[in-house]
XYZ file of C-alpha atoms in Angstrom:
321
model
C -15.275 -7.885 20.674
C -13.633 -11.175 19.778
C -9.926 -10.734 18.987
C -8.523 -14.161 19.895
C -7.098 -16.593 17.331
C -9.046 -19.781 16.810
C -7.540 -23.201 17.487
C -4.781 -23.964 14.987
C -4.214 -20.320 14.044
C -0.924 -18.519 14.869
C -0.924 -16.191 17.868
C -0.168 -13.187 15.659
C -3.433 -13.756 13.785
C -6.655 -12.171 15.045
C -10.303 -12.157 14.123
C -12.554 -9.166 14.842
C -16.283 -9.466 15.374
C -18.816 -7.029 16.821
C -22.586 -7.040 16.473
C -24.535 -4.350 18.280
C -27.761 -2.403 18.330
C -27.974 1.385 18.524
C -24.829 3.149 19.791
C -23.524 0.307 21.947
C -20.387 -0.580 20.007
C -18.108 -0.841 23.023
C -15.030 1.101 24.122
C -12.607 -1.422 22.599
C -13.729 -0.775 19.037
C -13.606 2.984 19.549
C -10.074 2.505 20.859
C -8.952 0.800 17.642
C -9.815 3.906 15.644
C -8.653 6.419 18.245
C -12.111 7.959 18.476
C -12.253 10.590 21.199
C -15.432 11.655 22.918
C -17.492 8.844 21.445
C -19.559 8.917 18.278
C -22.769 10.861 17.670
C -24.987 8.469 15.797
C -28.459 7.325 14.965
C -27.590 3.664 14.634
C -30.128 0.906 14.367
C -27.697 -1.986 13.814
C -23.926 -2.334 13.597
C -21.823 -5.284 12.400
C -18.014 -5.280 12.261
C -15.911 -8.256 11.138
C -12.340 -8.818 10.000
C -9.137 -10.799 10.328
C -5.384 -10.499 9.862
C -2.192 -10.087 11.839
C -0.510 -7.153 13.539
C 0.827 -5.773 10.245
C -2.022 -6.200 7.751
C -5.698 -6.916 8.347
C -8.949 -6.577 6.432
C -12.060 -5.292 8.206
C -15.596 -4.533 7.136
C -18.541 -2.746 8.743
C -22.235 -2.916 7.880
C -24.320 -0.179 9.450
C -27.882 1.055 9.429
C -27.808 4.707 10.420
C -25.512 7.744 10.464
C -22.320 8.478 12.375
C -20.234 11.541 13.203
C -17.175 11.924 15.388
C -13.433 12.482 15.637
C -10.647 9.982 14.986
C -7.415 10.773 16.803
C -3.945 9.567 15.813
C -3.686 5.791 16.051
C -1.138 3.010 15.698
C -2.092 1.993 12.147
C -2.624 3.517 8.732
C -6.050 2.882 7.238
C -7.104 2.478 3.626
C -10.880 2.500 3.266
C -13.667 2.771 0.729
C -17.411 3.082 1.140
C -19.795 0.824 -0.696
C -22.660 3.289 -0.980
C -24.087 6.488 0.437
C -21.940 9.497 1.328
C -19.309 10.689 3.782
C -17.184 13.710 4.652
C -13.746 13.334 6.260
C -11.793 16.408 7.407
C -8.057 16.343 8.120
C -7.840 18.314 11.360
C -4.213 19.187 10.665
C -4.543 21.046 7.366
C -8.318 21.464 7.156
C -8.635 19.577 3.858
C -11.901 17.709 3.314
C -12.581 14.427 1.546
C -15.917 13.554 -0.015
C -15.457 9.804 -0.587
C -16.912 8.275 -3.727
C -18.195 4.679 -3.423
C -15.577 2.192 -4.569
C -12.649 4.664 -4.497
C -9.958 3.851 -1.877
C -8.701 6.628 0.415
C -5.919 6.634 3.003
C -5.902 7.903 6.598
C -2.357 8.367 7.922
C -1.682 6.973 11.384
C -0.278 10.218 12.811
C -3.154 12.416 11.602
C -6.472 13.260 13.252
C -9.754 13.420 11.374
C -13.360 14.476 11.878
C -15.984 12.515 9.986
C -19.654 12.336 9.090
C -20.964 9.244 7.333
C -24.250 7.988 5.987
C -23.292 4.720 4.357
C -24.352 1.145 4.936
C -21.081 -0.585 4.044
C -17.413 0.280 4.463
C -14.327 -1.852 3.730
C -11.156 -1.164 5.704
C -7.522 -2.218 5.289
C -5.251 -1.715 8.323
C -1.466 -1.495 7.869
C 1.131 -1.056 10.583
C 3.660 1.743 10.306
C 6.338 -0.948 10.543
C 5.260 -2.881 7.433
C 5.064 0.290 5.328
C 8.494 1.511 6.478
C 9.954 -1.915 5.681
C 8.511 -1.724 2.162
C 9.961 1.772 1.724
C 13.353 0.626 3.051
C 13.411 -2.115 0.418
C 13.299 0.723 -2.131
C 16.088 2.597 -0.392
C 13.706 5.181 1.097
C 14.129 6.167 4.733
C 11.642 8.699 6.094
C 12.297 10.824 9.155
C 9.272 11.505 11.291
C 5.736 10.253 10.667
C 4.658 8.682 7.394
C 1.971 10.911 5.886
C 0.254 9.838 2.686
C -1.678 11.978 0.228
C -4.856 10.957 -1.542
C -4.741 9.555 -5.067
C -7.353 11.164 -7.345
C -6.897 8.839 -10.328
C -8.894 5.735 -9.478
C -8.187 3.896 -12.724
C -4.482 4.388 -13.349
C -2.990 4.390 -9.860
C -5.616 2.652 -7.747
C -6.568 -0.085 -10.201
C -3.561 -2.268 -9.261
C -4.206 -1.707 -5.537
C -7.841 -2.747 -5.857
C -6.845 -5.794 -7.910
C -4.334 -6.952 -5.285
C -6.773 -6.404 -2.419
C -9.506 -8.258 -4.298
C -7.295 -11.272 -5.010
C -5.389 -11.340 -1.703
C -8.145 -10.534 0.827
C -9.109 -14.227 1.306
C -5.480 -15.036 2.204
C -5.204 -12.081 4.591
C -8.230 -13.419 6.467
C -7.073 -17.049 6.397
C -5.392 -18.011 9.660
C -4.033 -21.247 8.204
C -1.326 -19.786 5.946
C 2.186 -20.117 7.337
C 4.418 -17.316 8.586
C 6.581 -17.056 5.463
C 3.525 -16.843 3.220
C 2.005 -14.165 5.425
C 5.186 -12.096 5.455
C 5.313 -12.198 1.650
C 1.601 -11.398 1.436
C 1.923 -8.419 3.791
C 4.915 -7.070 1.862
C 3.008 -7.321 -1.434
C 0.039 -5.405 -0.056
C 2.290 -2.769 1.562
C 4.033 -2.290 -1.809
C 0.665 -1.785 -3.518
C -0.341 0.870 -0.970
C 2.954 2.734 -1.428
C 2.511 2.592 -5.216
C -1.047 3.928 -4.925
C -0.665 6.825 -2.476
C 2.065 9.512 -2.637
C 4.096 10.330 0.447
C 3.644 13.937 1.556
C 6.794 15.942 2.363
C 8.785 12.757 2.856
C 12.199 13.784 4.142
C 14.861 11.246 3.220
C 18.239 11.501 4.949
C 21.445 10.834 3.122
C 22.024 7.065 3.113
C 24.759 6.061 5.540
C 25.061 2.275 5.307
C 26.683 0.531 2.361
C 23.405 -1.184 1.478
C 21.459 2.094 1.542
C 24.090 3.833 -0.602
C 23.960 0.971 -3.084
C 20.161 1.127 -3.217
C 20.220 4.894 -3.786
C 22.871 4.570 -6.504
C 20.834 1.897 -8.294
C 17.734 4.106 -8.183
C 19.665 7.011 -9.718
C 21.283 4.884 -12.459
C 18.464 2.488 -13.317
C 18.138 3.818 -16.877
C 21.799 3.126 -17.586
C 23.644 -0.093 -18.404
C 24.791 -1.296 -14.957
C 26.973 -4.195 -13.822
C 27.543 -5.575 -10.349
C 31.096 -4.219 -10.570
C 29.689 -0.709 -11.132
C 27.591 -0.939 -7.966
C 30.467 -2.277 -5.908
C 32.824 0.483 -7.103
C 30.217 3.158 -6.362
C 30.005 2.212 -2.681
C 33.599 1.052 -2.163
C 32.948 -2.641 -1.617
C 33.840 -5.860 -3.367
C 31.172 -7.493 -5.515
C 30.630 -10.130 -2.855
C 30.530 -7.441 -0.164
C 27.806 -5.382 -1.832
C 25.769 -8.521 -2.498
C 26.026 -9.556 1.162
C 25.182 -6.044 2.419
C 22.023 -5.799 0.334
C 20.952 -9.332 1.183
C 21.246 -8.576 4.892
C 19.478 -5.211 4.672
C 16.784 -5.862 2.069
C 16.681 -9.590 1.355
C 17.556 -9.079 -2.305
C 20.612 -8.817 -4.541
C 21.735 -5.588 -6.237
C 20.558 -6.914 -9.602
C 17.138 -7.798 -8.179
C 16.866 -4.254 -6.828
C 17.959 -2.854 -10.198
C 15.226 -4.779 -11.980
C 12.628 -3.546 -9.470
C 13.761 0.068 -10.009
C 13.501 -0.402 -13.768
C 10.013 -1.879 -13.457
C 8.958 1.092 -11.341
C 10.428 3.518 -13.865
C 8.603 1.819 -16.743
C 5.396 1.902 -14.704
C 5.743 5.658 -14.120
C 6.292 6.281 -17.827
C 3.281 4.188 -18.850
C 1.051 5.843 -16.247
C 2.090 9.247 -17.609
C 1.268 8.082 -21.135
C 1.742 10.784 -23.705
C 2.009 11.026 -27.473
C 4.057 8.288 -29.061
C 4.587 6.193 -25.923
C 4.870 2.478 -26.716
C 5.207 -0.465 -24.334
C 8.121 -2.006 -26.235
C 10.062 1.259 -26.425
C 9.424 1.980 -22.748
C 10.749 -1.445 -21.805
C 13.881 -1.010 -23.909
C 14.522 2.458 -22.492
C 14.616 0.878 -19.028
C 16.830 -2.006 -20.216
C 13.990 -4.529 -19.826
C 14.861 -6.218 -23.081
C 12.945 -9.499 -22.758
C 9.367 -8.333 -23.386
C 7.732 -11.560 -22.210
C 9.502 -11.499 -18.849
C 8.865 -7.758 -18.558
C 5.118 -8.209 -19.105
C 4.945 -11.095 -16.613
C 6.906 -9.237 -13.900
C 4.898 -6.062 -14.503
C 1.572 -7.897 -14.183
C 2.713 -9.604 -10.990
C 3.747 -6.291 -9.390
C 1.009 -3.955 -10.644
C -1.929 -6.303 -11.182
C -2.334 -5.605 -14.915
C -0.499 -5.818 -18.228
C 1.660 -2.855 -19.334
C -0.656 -2.322 -22.301
C -3.632 -1.896 -19.942
C -1.832 0.825 -17.988
C -0.980 2.661 -21.200
C -4.490 2.274 -22.615
C -6.049 3.881 -19.530
C -3.473 6.682 -19.575
C -4.461 7.464 -23.164
C -8.151 7.359 -22.319
C -7.561 9.791 -19.464
C -5.695 12.182 -21.788
C -8.500 12.010 -24.334
C -11.254 12.795 -21.812
């Protein structure tokens, strides 16, 4: 399998390419997915391609034939969706079984083991390091002890629509080795955010925040629906205004007011996803102190891949069905 960067590409960037006949996929590819004991299959052809860096990469497989096997715990979390056919994936920890629907993304947590049976010609795969997902959670003031375990998201339209939109628009950049390091870091963070928005954390245990920055982030999350000033944040954590700004810049790369706006956007998003009788975009924005509707709509679309009105419209359609 080719995993070396091409000339002119950064060393952190890799391309993946395997073409094989029958079961001869090679030990290296099985190692990527933690597959133990090989794969029982009736393969005629197999093609696997992809690119990305150590934190985020896009992969795709085209197969003629069926596969069955076991995937042990691995270094990366995997979001995947099949393009056709059928599959069954069993979580060997809790015994739950997935029956993937074509086009619907699912998540496989890095620390979990799975058994699988597939009869599909095409599968698309997004790999994310544990590090990039924990960094995205830390930027929200969330610190998880132990492994990150994600649950599946049943609502493909409301919760997964933004994820699919971001993957569709950003996949060419993920696979482009020419973009610079800063662009790639921002790209990876955006995709990690979309994955965290799409899939719920299961039994996420969050310790009490200990650093000034973490306490400030937690306080902002708890008070996002209130009128808040920088002085309020500083008083809450016992720092000067300059001190709390510096602490959050060092820890999260953002100011307290930037974090407050992000928390308010997330709160408005939750309310619109929930929908309900009498919910209006303008009233939701005002309730979260997002008073400039034009800026709210633009920021919302940038973060969630759609306008607030689209989220609310789908929530209403779901309630009516």
